[in-house]
PDB file of C-alpha atoms and ligand atoms in Angstrom:
ATOM      1  CA  MET A1065       6.294  24.847   6.789  1.00  0.00           C
ATOM      2  CA  ASN A1066       9.478  23.562   5.138  1.00  0.00           C
ATOM      3  CA  ALA A1067       8.727  23.049   1.467  1.00  0.00           C
ATOM      4  CA  THR A1068      10.364  19.638   1.053  1.00  0.00           C
ATOM      5  CA  THR A1069       8.251  16.460   1.206  1.00  0.00           C
ATOM      6  CA  LEU A1070      10.006  13.240   2.176  1.00  0.00           C
ATOM      7  CA  VAL A1071       8.424  10.323   0.297  1.00  0.00           C
ATOM      8  CA  LEU A1072       9.192   7.088   2.127  1.00  0.00           C
ATOM      9  CA  GLY A1073       8.958   4.088  -0.177  1.00  0.00           C
ATOM     10  CA  GLY A1074       9.380   6.635  -2.965  1.00  0.00           C
ATOM     11  CA  THR A1075      10.393   3.982  -5.491  1.00  0.00           C
ATOM     12  CA  GLY A1076       7.589   1.566  -4.533  1.00  0.00           C
ATOM     13  CA  LYS A1077       4.030   1.026  -5.723  1.00  0.00           C
ATOM     14  CA  THR A1078       2.446   4.126  -4.211  1.00  0.00           C
ATOM     15  CA  GLY A1079       5.548   6.216  -3.406  1.00  0.00           C
ATOM     16  CA  ARG A1080       6.720   6.229  -7.027  1.00  0.00           C
ATOM     17  CA  ARG A1081       3.335   7.605  -8.060  1.00  0.00           C
ATOM     18  CA  VAL A1082       3.426  10.214  -5.283  1.00  0.00           C
ATOM     19  CA  VAL A1083       6.824  11.326  -6.607  1.00  0.00           C
ATOM     20  CA  GLU A1084       5.448  11.559 -10.189  1.00  0.00           C
ATOM     21  CA  ARG A1085       2.607  13.769  -9.004  1.00  0.00           C
ATOM     22  CA  LEU A1086       4.822  16.019  -6.869  1.00  0.00           C
ATOM     23  CA  THR A1087       7.153  16.387  -9.857  1.00  0.00           C
ATOM     24  CA  ALA A1088       4.212  17.358 -12.095  1.00  0.00           C
ATOM     25  CA  ARG A1089       3.185  20.010  -9.552  1.00  0.00           C
ATOM     26  CA  GLY A1090       6.721  21.364  -9.371  1.00  0.00           C
ATOM     27  CA  ALA A1091       6.788  20.529  -5.648  1.00  0.00           C
ATOM     28  CA  ASP A1092      10.048  19.977  -3.814  1.00  0.00           C
ATOM     29  CA  PHE A1093      10.526  16.389  -2.619  1.00  0.00           C
ATOM     30  CA  ARG A1094      13.100  13.863  -1.493  1.00  0.00           C
ATOM     31  CA  VAL A1095      12.800  10.100  -1.980  1.00  0.00           C
ATOM     32  CA  GLY A1096      13.282   8.147   1.235  1.00  0.00           C
ATOM     33  CA  SER A1097      14.469   4.604   0.595  1.00  0.00           C
ATOM     34  CA  ARG A1098      17.661   2.592   0.818  1.00  0.00           C
ATOM     35  CA  SER A1099      18.628   3.415  -2.780  1.00  0.00           C
ATOM     36  CA  ALA A1100      17.860   7.151  -2.528  1.00  0.00           C
ATOM     37  CA  GLU A1101      20.473   9.869  -2.918  1.00  0.00           C
ATOM     38  CA  ILE A1102      20.137  10.495   0.826  1.00  0.00           C
ATOM     39  CA  PRO A1103      19.432   6.900   1.929  1.00  0.00           C
ATOM     40  CA  PHE A1104      16.660   6.106   4.396  1.00  0.00           C
ATOM     41  CA  ASP A1105      16.495   2.640   5.955  1.00  0.00           C
ATOM     42  CA  TRP A1106      13.766   1.614   8.411  1.00  0.00           C
ATOM     43  CA  THR A1107      16.244  -0.849   9.956  1.00  0.00           C
ATOM     44  CA  ASP A1108      19.037   1.731  10.457  1.00  0.00           C
ATOM     45  CA  ARG A1109      17.962   4.770  12.492  1.00  0.00           C
ATOM     46  CA  THR A1110      21.294   6.511  11.894  1.00  0.00           C
ATOM     47  CA  THR A1111      19.996   7.198   8.357  1.00  0.00           C
ATOM     48  CA  TRP A1112      16.892   9.045   9.574  1.00  0.00           C
ATOM     49  CA  PRO A1113      18.229  12.511  10.596  1.00  0.00           C
ATOM     50  CA  ALA A1114      19.800  13.276   7.217  1.00  0.00           C
ATOM     51  CA  ALA A1115      16.663  12.092   5.379  1.00  0.00           C
ATOM     52  CA  LEU A1116      14.466  14.297   7.605  1.00  0.00           C
ATOM     53  CA  ALA A1117      16.659  17.423   7.558  1.00  0.00           C
ATOM     54  CA  GLY A1118      14.776  20.427   6.152  1.00  0.00           C
ATOM     55  CA  VAL A1119      11.600  18.420   5.556  1.00  0.00           C
ATOM     56  CA  GLY A1120       8.088  19.794   6.221  1.00  0.00           C
ATOM     57  CA  ARG A1121       5.884  16.820   5.274  1.00  0.00           C
ATOM     58  CA  VAL A1122       6.407  13.064   5.239  1.00  0.00           C
ATOM     59  CA  TYR A1123       4.551  10.385   3.267  1.00  0.00           C
ATOM     60  CA  ILE A1124       4.935   7.198   5.302  1.00  0.00           C
ATOM     61  CA  ALA A1125       4.737   3.967   3.292  1.00  0.00           C
ATOM     62  CA  TYR A1126       6.137   1.528   5.839  1.00  0.00           C
ATOM     63  CA  TYR A1127       8.167  -1.444   4.641  1.00  0.00           C
ATOM     64  CA  PRO A1128       7.742  -4.399   4.538  1.00  0.00           C
ATOM     65  CA  ASP A1129       4.155  -4.157   5.774  1.00  0.00           C
ATOM     66  CA  ILE A1130       2.256  -2.136   8.326  1.00  0.00           C
ATOM     67  CA  ALA A1131       0.445  -5.328   9.467  1.00  0.00           C
ATOM     68  CA  ILE A1132       3.671  -6.905  10.763  1.00  0.00           C
ATOM     69  CA  PRO A1133       4.081  -6.540  14.550  1.00  0.00           C
ATOM     70  CA  GLY A1134       6.681  -3.868  15.319  1.00  0.00           C
ATOM     71  CA  SER A1135       5.557  -1.306  12.744  1.00  0.00           C
ATOM     72  CA  ALA A1136       3.835   0.852  15.369  1.00  0.00           C
ATOM     73  CA  ASP A1137       7.058   1.134  17.408  1.00  0.00           C
ATOM     74  CA  LEU A1138       9.156   2.079  14.401  1.00  0.00           C
ATOM     75  CA  VAL A1139       6.618   4.603  13.131  1.00  0.00           C
ATOM     76  CA  ARG A1140       6.437   6.093  16.654  1.00  0.00           C
ATOM     77  CA  ALA A1141      10.218   6.540  16.607  1.00  0.00           C
ATOM     78  CA  LEU A1142      10.018   8.043  13.134  1.00  0.00           C
ATOM     79  CA  ALA A1143       7.248  10.475  14.134  1.00  0.00           C
ATOM     80  CA  GLU A1144       9.340  11.628  17.107  1.00  0.00           C
ATOM     81  CA  ALA A1145      12.413  12.088  14.919  1.00  0.00           C
ATOM     82  CA  ALA A1146      10.263  13.951  12.396  1.00  0.00           C
ATOM     83  CA  ARG A1147       8.873  16.287  15.053  1.00  0.00           C
ATOM     84  CA  ASP A1148      12.376  16.970  16.357  1.00  0.00           C
ATOM     85  CA  ALA A1149      13.477  17.765  12.800  1.00  0.00           C
ATOM     86  CA  GLY A1150      10.686  20.350  12.353  1.00  0.00           C
ATOM     87  CA  VAL A1151       8.286  18.261  10.256  1.00  0.00           C
ATOM     88  CA  GLN A1152       4.693  19.498  10.520  1.00  0.00           C
ATOM     89  CA  ARG A1153       2.564  17.032   8.532  1.00  0.00           C
ATOM     90  CA  LEU A1154       2.432  13.226   8.286  1.00  0.00           C
ATOM     91  CA  VAL A1155       0.425  11.208   5.751  1.00  0.00           C
ATOM     92  CA  LEU A1156       0.299   7.515   6.638  1.00  0.00           C
ATOM     93  CA  LEU A1157      -0.429   4.706   4.178  1.00  0.00           C
ATOM     94  CA  SER A1158      -2.324   2.079   6.161  1.00  0.00           C
ATOM     95  CA  GLY A1159      -4.230  -1.181   5.674  1.00  0.00           C
ATOM     96  CA  ARG A1160      -7.808  -2.202   6.504  1.00  0.00           C
ATOM     97  CA  GLY A1161      -8.823  -4.528   9.304  1.00  0.00           C
ATOM     98  CA  GLU A1162      -5.313  -5.164  10.631  1.00  0.00           C
ATOM     99  CA  GLU A1163      -4.506  -4.875  14.326  1.00  0.00           C
ATOM    100  CA  GLU A1164      -0.956  -3.537  13.928  1.00  0.00           C
ATOM    101  CA  ALA A1165      -2.084  -1.093  11.234  1.00  0.00           C
ATOM    102  CA  GLU A1166      -4.671   0.320  13.662  1.00  0.00           C
ATOM    103  CA  ALA A1167      -2.007   0.660  16.367  1.00  0.00           C
ATOM    104  CA  THR A1168       0.263   2.459  13.901  1.00  0.00           C
ATOM    105  CA  GLU A1169      -2.542   4.823  12.869  1.00  0.00           C
ATOM    106  CA  LYS A1170      -3.057   5.720  16.541  1.00  0.00           C
ATOM    107  CA  VAL A1171       0.647   6.495  16.887  1.00  0.00           C
ATOM    108  CA  VAL A1172       0.458   8.959  13.987  1.00  0.00           C
ATOM    109  CA  GLN A1173      -2.789  10.470  15.312  1.00  0.00           C
ATOM    110  CA  ALA A1174      -1.109  11.043  18.689  1.00  0.00           C
ATOM    111  CA  SER A1175       2.095  12.464  17.215  1.00  0.00           C
ATOM    112  CA  GLY A1176       1.148  16.101  17.809  1.00  0.00           C
ATOM    113  CA  LEU A1177       1.698  16.785  14.085  1.00  0.00           C
ATOM    114  CA  GLU A1178      -0.933  17.342  11.397  1.00  0.00           C
ATOM    115  CA  TRP A1179      -1.931  13.910  10.143  1.00  0.00           C
ATOM    116  CA  THR A1180      -3.985  12.183   7.476  1.00  0.00           C
ATOM    117  CA  ILE A1181      -4.549   8.420   7.349  1.00  0.00           C
ATOM    118  CA  VAL A1182      -4.885   6.798   3.913  1.00  0.00           C
ATOM    119  CA  ARG A1183      -6.273   3.365   4.842  1.00  0.00           C
ATOM    120  CA  CYS A1184      -6.369   1.081   1.839  1.00  0.00           C
ATOM    121  CA  SER A1185      -7.812  -2.202   0.637  1.00  0.00           C
ATOM    122  CA  TRP A1186      -5.602  -4.598  -1.378  1.00  0.00           C
ATOM    123  CA  PHE A1187      -3.828  -2.837  -4.226  1.00  0.00           C
ATOM    124  CA  ASN A1188      -4.612  -3.701  -7.858  1.00  0.00           C
ATOM    125  CA  GLN A1189      -0.876  -3.390  -8.448  1.00  0.00           C
ATOM    126  CA  ASN A1190      -0.146  -6.577  -6.465  1.00  0.00           C
ATOM    127  CA  PHE A1191      -1.033  -8.298  -9.771  1.00  0.00           C
ATOM    128  CA  ASP A1192       1.487  -6.490 -11.974  1.00  0.00           C
ATOM    129  CA  GLU A1193       4.066  -4.919  -9.657  1.00  0.00           C
ATOM    130  CA  GLY A1194       3.883  -7.241  -6.647  1.00  0.00           C
ATOM    131  CA  TYR A1195       4.026 -10.839  -5.547  1.00  0.00           C
ATOM    132  CA  LEU A1196       1.143 -11.971  -7.794  1.00  0.00           C
ATOM    133  CA  LEU A1197       2.973 -10.990 -11.009  1.00  0.00           C
ATOM    134  CA  ASP A1198       4.929 -14.267 -11.232  1.00  0.00           C
ATOM    135  CA  PRO A1199       1.839 -16.484 -10.845  1.00  0.00           C
ATOM    136  CA  ILE A1200       0.000 -14.371 -13.451  1.00  0.00           C
ATOM    137  CA  LEU A1201       2.915 -14.806 -15.869  1.00  0.00           C
ATOM    138  CA  ALA A1202       2.993 -18.541 -15.096  1.00  0.00           C
ATOM    139  CA  GLY A1203      -0.707 -18.751 -16.015  1.00  0.00           C
ATOM    140  CA  GLU A1204      -1.803 -20.135 -12.667  1.00  0.00           C
ATOM    141  CA  VAL A1205      -2.713 -18.274  -9.485  1.00  0.00           C
ATOM    142  CA  ALA A1206      -3.185 -20.615  -6.512  1.00  0.00           C
ATOM    143  CA  LEU A1207      -4.416 -18.905  -3.342  1.00  0.00           C
ATOM    144  CA  PRO A1208      -6.451 -19.737  -0.216  1.00  0.00           C
ATOM    145  CA  ALA A1209      -8.756 -16.826  -1.007  1.00  0.00           C
ATOM    146  CA  GLY A1210     -12.080 -18.669  -1.085  1.00  0.00           C
ATOM    147  CA  ASP A1211     -15.139 -16.721  -2.156  1.00  0.00           C
ATOM    148  CA  VAL A1212     -14.485 -13.693   0.043  1.00  0.00           C
ATOM    149  CA  PRO A1213     -14.596 -10.608  -2.167  1.00  0.00           C
ATOM    150  CA  GLU A1214     -12.175  -7.684  -1.865  1.00  0.00           C
ATOM    151  CA  PRO A1215     -12.686  -4.128  -3.168  1.00  0.00           C
ATOM    152  CA  PHE A1216      -9.217  -3.820  -4.798  1.00  0.00           C
ATOM    153  CA  VAL A1217      -8.014  -0.212  -5.005  1.00  0.00           C
ATOM    154  CA  ASP A1218      -5.714   1.359  -7.575  1.00  0.00           C
ATOM    155  CA  ALA A1219      -2.317   2.801  -6.598  1.00  0.00           C
ATOM    156  CA  ASP A1220      -2.999   5.813  -8.839  1.00  0.00           C
ATOM    157  CA  ASP A1221      -6.020   6.676  -6.687  1.00  0.00           C
ATOM    158  CA  ILE A1222      -3.988   6.164  -3.513  1.00  0.00           C
ATOM    159  CA  ALA A1223      -1.275   8.500  -4.808  1.00  0.00           C
ATOM    160  CA  ASP A1224      -3.849  11.140  -5.804  1.00  0.00           C
ATOM    161  CA  VAL A1225      -5.278  11.098  -2.274  1.00  0.00           C
ATOM    162  CA  ALA A1226      -1.838  11.107  -0.648  1.00  0.00           C
ATOM    163  CA  VAL A1227      -0.653  14.063  -2.717  1.00  0.00           C
ATOM    164  CA  ALA A1228      -3.835  15.990  -1.967  1.00  0.00           C
ATOM    165  CA  ALA A1229      -3.266  15.376   1.746  1.00  0.00           C
ATOM    166  CA  LEU A1230       0.426  16.314   1.495  1.00  0.00           C
ATOM    167  CA  THR A1231       0.022  19.487  -0.517  1.00  0.00           C
ATOM    168  CA  GLU A1232      -3.466  20.890   0.142  1.00  0.00           C
ATOM    169  CA  ASP A1233      -5.294  22.222   3.160  1.00  0.00           C
ATOM    170  CA  GLY A1234      -8.472  20.556   4.389  1.00  0.00           C
ATOM    171  CA  HIS A1235      -7.268  16.960   4.811  1.00  0.00           C
ATOM    172  CA  ALA A1236      -5.722  17.166   8.282  1.00  0.00           C
ATOM    173  CA  GLY A1237      -7.403  14.890  10.827  1.00  0.00           C
ATOM    174  CA  GLU A1238      -9.106  12.784   8.136  1.00  0.00           C
ATOM    175  CA  VAL A1239      -9.105   8.992   7.990  1.00  0.00           C
ATOM    176  CA  TYR A1240      -9.695   8.229   4.324  1.00  0.00           C
ATOM    177  CA  GLU A1241     -10.636   4.604   3.787  1.00  0.00           C
ATOM    178  CA  LEU A1242      -9.911   3.836   0.145  1.00  0.00           C
ATOM    179  CA  THR A1243     -11.428   1.012  -1.893  1.00  0.00           C
ATOM    180  CA  GLY A1244     -12.174   0.456  -5.541  1.00  0.00           C
ATOM    181  CA  PRO A1245     -15.766   0.825  -6.776  1.00  0.00           C
ATOM    182  CA  ARG A1246     -16.495  -2.929  -6.892  1.00  0.00           C
ATOM    183  CA  LEU A1247     -16.078  -6.095  -4.842  1.00  0.00           C
ATOM    184  CA  LEU A1248     -14.295  -8.929  -6.663  1.00  0.00           C
ATOM    185  CA  THR A1249     -13.201 -12.357  -5.538  1.00  0.00           C
ATOM    186  CA  PHE A1250      -9.598 -13.236  -6.390  1.00  0.00           C
ATOM    187  CA  ALA A1251     -10.977 -15.644  -9.005  1.00  0.00           C
ATOM    188  CA  GLU A1252     -12.931 -12.767 -10.602  1.00  0.00           C
ATOM    189  CA  ALA A1253      -9.887 -10.483 -10.504  1.00  0.00           C
ATOM    190  CA  VAL A1254      -7.771 -13.121 -12.237  1.00  0.00           C
ATOM    191  CA  ALA A1255     -10.536 -13.595 -14.828  1.00  0.00           C
ATOM    192  CA  GLU A1256     -10.495  -9.827 -15.535  1.00  0.00           C
ATOM    193  CA  ILE A1257      -6.740 -10.004 -16.086  1.00  0.00           C
ATOM    194  CA  ALA A1258      -7.087 -13.035 -18.366  1.00  0.00           C
ATOM    195  CA  LYS A1259      -9.701 -11.182 -20.421  1.00  0.00           C
ATOM    196  CA  ALA A1260      -7.666  -7.975 -20.647  1.00  0.00           C
ATOM    197  CA  SER A1261      -4.430  -9.756 -21.532  1.00  0.00           C
ATOM    198  CA  GLY A1262      -5.998 -12.308 -23.886  1.00  0.00           C
ATOM    199  CA  ARG A1263      -4.296 -15.148 -21.993  1.00  0.00           C
ATOM    200  CA  GLU A1264      -5.523 -18.234 -20.209  1.00  0.00           C
ATOM    201  CA  ILE A1265      -4.859 -17.811 -16.498  1.00  0.00           C
ATOM    202  CA  ALA A1266      -6.263 -20.375 -14.084  1.00  0.00           C
ATOM    203  CA  PHE A1267      -7.329 -19.579 -10.536  1.00  0.00           C
ATOM    204  CA  ILE A1268      -6.798 -22.546  -8.207  1.00  0.00           C
ATOM    205  CA  PRO A1269      -8.514 -22.315  -4.795  1.00  0.00           C
ATOM    206  CA  LEU A1270      -6.240 -23.752  -2.102  1.00  0.00           C
ATOM    207  CA  ALA A1271      -6.903 -24.925   1.437  1.00  0.00           C
ATOM    208  CA  HIS A1272      -5.159 -22.600   3.889  1.00  0.00           C
ATOM    209  CA  GLU A1273      -2.989 -25.452   5.289  1.00  0.00           C
ATOM    210  CA  ASP A1274      -1.785 -26.388   1.792  1.00  0.00           C
ATOM    211  CA  TYR A1275      -0.884 -22.779   1.089  1.00  0.00           C
ATOM    212  CA  ILE A1276       1.077 -22.477   4.337  1.00  0.00           C
ATOM    213  CA  ALA A1277       2.937 -25.691   3.484  1.00  0.00           C
ATOM    214  CA  ALA A1278       3.750 -24.314   0.008  1.00  0.00           C
ATOM    215  CA  LEU A1279       5.037 -21.082   1.575  1.00  0.00           C
ATOM    216  CA  ALA A1280       7.312 -23.069   3.885  1.00  0.00           C
ATOM    217  CA  ASP A1281       8.730 -24.887   0.828  1.00  0.00           C
ATOM    218  CA  ALA A1282       9.242 -21.566  -0.954  1.00  0.00           C
ATOM    219  CA  ASP A1283      11.916 -20.524   1.591  1.00  0.00           C
ATOM    220  CA  LEU A1284      10.476 -17.027   2.114  1.00  0.00           C
ATOM    221  CA  PRO A1285      11.801 -14.714   4.842  1.00  0.00           C
ATOM    222  CA  PRO A1286       9.867 -15.637   8.029  1.00  0.00           C
ATOM    223  CA  GLU A1287       8.104 -12.264   8.345  1.00  0.00           C
ATOM    224  CA  VAL A1288       6.876 -12.456   4.753  1.00  0.00           C
ATOM    225  CA  ALA A1289       5.590 -16.021   5.226  1.00  0.00           C
ATOM    226  CA  TRP A1290       3.852 -14.883   8.449  1.00  0.00           C
ATOM    227  CA  LEU A1291       2.349 -11.877   6.668  1.00  0.00           C
ATOM    228  CA  VAL A1292       0.900 -13.804   3.747  1.00  0.00           C
ATOM    229  CA  GLY A1293      -0.510 -16.443   6.092  1.00  0.00           C
ATOM    230  CA  TYR A1294      -2.038 -13.692   8.260  1.00  0.00           C
ATOM    231  CA  LEU A1295      -3.515 -11.770   5.325  1.00  0.00           C
ATOM    232  CA  PHE A1296      -5.184 -14.817   3.775  1.00  0.00           C
ATOM    233  CA  GLY A1297      -5.869 -16.727   6.988  1.00  0.00           C
ATOM    234  CA  GLU A1298      -7.256 -13.915   9.150  1.00  0.00           C
ATOM    235  CA  VAL A1299      -7.780 -10.587   7.406  1.00  0.00           C
ATOM    236  CA  LEU A1300      -9.511 -12.079   4.359  1.00  0.00           C
ATOM    237  CA  ASP A1301     -12.433 -13.349   6.433  1.00  0.00           C
ATOM    238  CA  GLY A1302     -15.078 -10.963   5.145  1.00  0.00           C
ATOM    239  CA  ARG A1303     -14.287  -8.077   7.536  1.00  0.00           C
ATOM    240  CA  ASN A1304     -13.193  -5.938   4.567  1.00  0.00           C
ATOM    241  CA  ALA A1305     -15.825  -7.119   2.086  1.00  0.00           C
ATOM    242  CA  HIS A1306     -17.516  -3.739   1.761  1.00  0.00           C
ATOM    243  CA  LEU A1307     -16.934  -0.541  -0.184  1.00  0.00           C
ATOM    244  CA  SER A1308     -15.721   2.705   1.378  1.00  0.00           C
ATOM    245  CA  ASP A1309     -15.846   6.261   0.072  1.00  0.00           C
ATOM    246  CA  GLY A1310     -12.362   7.630   0.808  1.00  0.00           C
ATOM    247  CA  VAL A1311     -11.521   8.416  -2.819  1.00  0.00           C
ATOM    248  CA  GLN A1312     -14.836  10.203  -3.274  1.00  0.00           C
ATOM    249  CA  ARG A1313     -14.452  12.186  -0.026  1.00  0.00           C
ATOM    250  CA  ALA A1314     -10.835  13.213  -0.629  1.00  0.00           C
ATOM    251  CA  LEU A1315     -11.014  13.874  -4.374  1.00  0.00           C
ATOM    252  CA  GLY A1316     -14.686  14.345  -5.259  1.00  0.00           C
ATOM    253  CA  ARG A1317     -14.556  11.660  -7.948  1.00  0.00           C
ATOM    254  CA  GLU A1318     -15.077   7.915  -8.334  1.00  0.00           C
ATOM    255  CA  PRO A1319     -12.220   5.422  -7.911  1.00  0.00           C
ATOM    256  CA  LYS A1320     -10.769   3.469 -10.845  1.00  0.00           C
ATOM    257  CA  ASP A1321     -12.453   0.165 -11.672  1.00  0.00           C
ATOM    258  CA  PHE A1322     -10.445  -3.069 -11.727  1.00  0.00           C
ATOM    259  CA  ALA A1323     -11.347  -3.660 -15.393  1.00  0.00           C
ATOM    260  CA  ASP A1324      -9.812  -0.280 -16.325  1.00  0.00           C
ATOM    261  CA  TYR A1325      -6.700  -1.121 -14.310  1.00  0.00           C
ATOM    262  CA  ALA A1326      -6.443  -4.518 -16.061  1.00  0.00           C
ATOM    263  CA  ARG A1327      -6.866  -2.882 -19.489  1.00  0.00           C
ATOM    264  CA  ASP A1328      -4.108  -0.318 -18.789  1.00  0.00           C
ATOM    265  CA  ALA A1329      -1.716  -2.865 -17.266  1.00  0.00           C
ATOM    266  CA  ALA A1330      -2.271  -5.253 -20.194  1.00  0.00           C
ATOM    267  CA  ALA A1331      -1.555  -2.402 -22.634  1.00  0.00           C
ATOM    268  CA  SER A1332       1.802  -1.805 -20.924  1.00  0.00           C
ATOM    269  CA  GLY A1333       2.878  -5.333 -21.900  1.00  0.00           C
ATOM    270  CA  VAL A1334       3.682  -6.357 -18.317  1.00  0.00           C
ATOM    271  CA  TRP A1335       1.636  -9.579 -18.648  1.00  0.00           C
ATOM    272  CA  ASN A1336       3.037 -10.584 -22.054  1.00  0.00           C
ATOM    273  CA  VAL A1337       4.907 -13.888 -22.003  1.00  0.00           C
TER     274      VAL A1337
HETATM  275  N1  NAP B 207       0.134  -4.169  -1.201  1.00  0.00           N
HETATM  276  C1  NAP B 207      -1.088  -3.979  -0.714  1.00  0.00           C
HETATM  277  O1  NAP B 207      -2.086  -4.518  -1.220  1.00  0.00           O
HETATM  278  C2  NAP B 207      -1.281  -3.085   0.488  1.00  0.00           C
HETATM  279  C3  NAP B 207      -2.579  -2.804   0.946  1.00  0.00           C
HETATM  280  C4  NAP B 207      -2.750  -1.925   2.036  1.00  0.00           C
HETATM  281  C5  NAP B 207      -1.625  -1.361   2.634  1.00  0.00           C
HETATM  282  N2  NAP B 207      -0.378  -1.669   2.180  1.00  0.00           N
HETATM  283  C6  NAP B 207       0.793  -1.066   2.840  1.00  0.00           C
HETATM  284  O2  NAP B 207       1.574  -0.347   1.902  1.00  0.00           O
HETATM  285  C7  NAP B 207       2.931  -0.279   2.350  1.00  0.00           C
HETATM  286  C8  NAP B 207       3.838  -0.520   1.178  1.00  0.00           C
HETATM  287  O3  NAP B 207       3.623  -1.828   0.675  1.00  0.00           O
HETATM  288  P1  NAP B 207       3.905  -2.181  -0.831  1.00  0.00           P
HETATM  289  O4  NAP B 207       3.627  -3.631  -0.961  1.00  0.00           O
HETATM  290  O5  NAP B 207       3.213  -1.226  -1.756  1.00  0.00           O
HETATM  291  O6  NAP B 207       5.475  -1.941  -0.942  1.00  0.00           O
HETATM  292  P2  NAP B 207       6.271  -0.903  -1.817  1.00  0.00           P
HETATM  293  O7  NAP B 207       5.967   0.515  -1.415  1.00  0.00           O
HETATM  294  O8  NAP B 207       6.152  -1.238  -3.256  1.00  0.00           O
HETATM  295  O9  NAP B 207       7.737  -1.272  -1.245  1.00  0.00           O
HETATM  296  C9  NAP B 207       8.905  -0.985  -1.852  1.00  0.00           C
HETATM  297  C10 NAP B 207       9.514   0.352  -1.340  1.00  0.00           C
HETATM  298  O10 NAP B 207      10.058   0.187  -0.032  1.00  0.00           O
HETATM  299  C11 NAP B 207      11.429   0.585  -0.052  1.00  0.00           C
HETATM  300  N3  NAP B 207      12.142  -0.203   0.956  1.00  0.00           N
HETATM  301  C12 NAP B 207      12.391  -1.532   0.967  1.00  0.00           C
HETATM  302  N4  NAP B 207      13.069  -1.885   2.078  1.00  0.00           N
HETATM  303  C13 NAP B 207      13.259  -0.737   2.795  1.00  0.00           C
HETATM  304  C14 NAP B 207      13.913  -0.442   4.023  1.00  0.00           C
HETATM  305  N5  NAP B 207      14.509  -1.389   4.791  1.00  0.00           N
HETATM  306  N6  NAP B 207      13.924   0.847   4.451  1.00  0.00           N
HETATM  307  C15 NAP B 207      13.348   1.834   3.704  1.00  0.00           C
HETATM  308  N7  NAP B 207      12.711   1.612   2.540  1.00  0.00           N
HETATM  309  C16 NAP B 207      12.673   0.335   2.087  1.00  0.00           C
HETATM  310  C17 NAP B 207      11.866   0.331  -1.491  1.00  0.00           C
HETATM  311  O11 NAP B 207      12.965   1.102  -1.895  1.00  0.00           O
HETATM  312  P3  NAP B 207      14.500   0.604  -1.733  1.00  0.00           P
HETATM  313  O12 NAP B 207      14.570  -0.789  -2.295  1.00  0.00           O
HETATM  314  O13 NAP B 207      15.283   1.623  -2.468  1.00  0.00           O
HETATM  315  O14 NAP B 207      14.785   0.642  -0.262  1.00  0.00           O
HETATM  316  C18 NAP B 207      10.617   0.794  -2.243  1.00  0.00           C
HETATM  317  O15 NAP B 207      10.604   2.209  -2.346  1.00  0.00           O
HETATM  318  C19 NAP B 207       3.060  -1.329   3.463  1.00  0.00           C
HETATM  319  O16 NAP B 207       3.145  -0.692   4.714  1.00  0.00           O
HETATM  320  C20 NAP B 207       1.757  -2.114   3.368  1.00  0.00           C
HETATM  321  O17 NAP B 207       1.320  -2.581   4.628  1.00  0.00           O
HETATM  322  C21 NAP B 207      -0.183  -2.501   1.119  1.00  0.00           C
END
């Protein structure tokens, strides 16, 4: 197998951590993103052959989101290009309870290459590296999240599993469903962050219609507005309100708790105002 690993989304929440771990292992890798030395752009297939040249394994963190219709077609095209380029192993970052994510998983499973699926719950890092950072800094998080709990998972755990699947034997053909060790409502997650950061942060429960109206006012790209409406309006209906054991199965250890994540993120100063 070619030694180089292509890390798609290699500057993002999970990809950056995959790159850190490959670096620590002395493994050969190439970042795949628009800003990389050899640029990779999901929307420009002419960039794919150079990014895939000489690569043996690919970590696929699709952008903007695997739940958005169309991801399965693009990942199918990528898997074919990868196979043609001599790639032997794919590790797909996926999401739980999402129709398009399931279709995309099937594409990777049918690719003819070695595959591992890393199917994840909501990331902790949405609160300090993603779209919930601004509301946290503003001291008010308003979401149509209701009382449905989510087992938030840490991007460090995701990266540990992904790197194990990329670099070790014994993970091919596995669907690892990754969650944190505890179910929390969004209100409870925000309360953990308030406690860890020593700040007052309010959680305001919104009606779904009010949230959709606020999104329309916010002038977001249409696919992002659709995605957020879909995630809160459909996926967060209780279908994912249970723990899974993917971290334990892949790594033989427990996942990181949200309180430990909040403590570490607070210590970094990211939530200081
Ligand atoms: N966030 C969650 O809670 C969650 C939960 C489950 C699954 N997921 C899945 O995780 C995946 C990543 O989501 P994320 O929120 O963590 O994003 P992310 O990986 O942090 O996204 C940013 C990365 O994507 C790259 N990128 C942006 N536009 C690109 C383009 N057109 N072509 C190639 N690369 C591009 C960026 O680099 P450049 O700017 O250099 O291009 C950067 O490396 C998604 O498929 C999502 O469905 C997310």
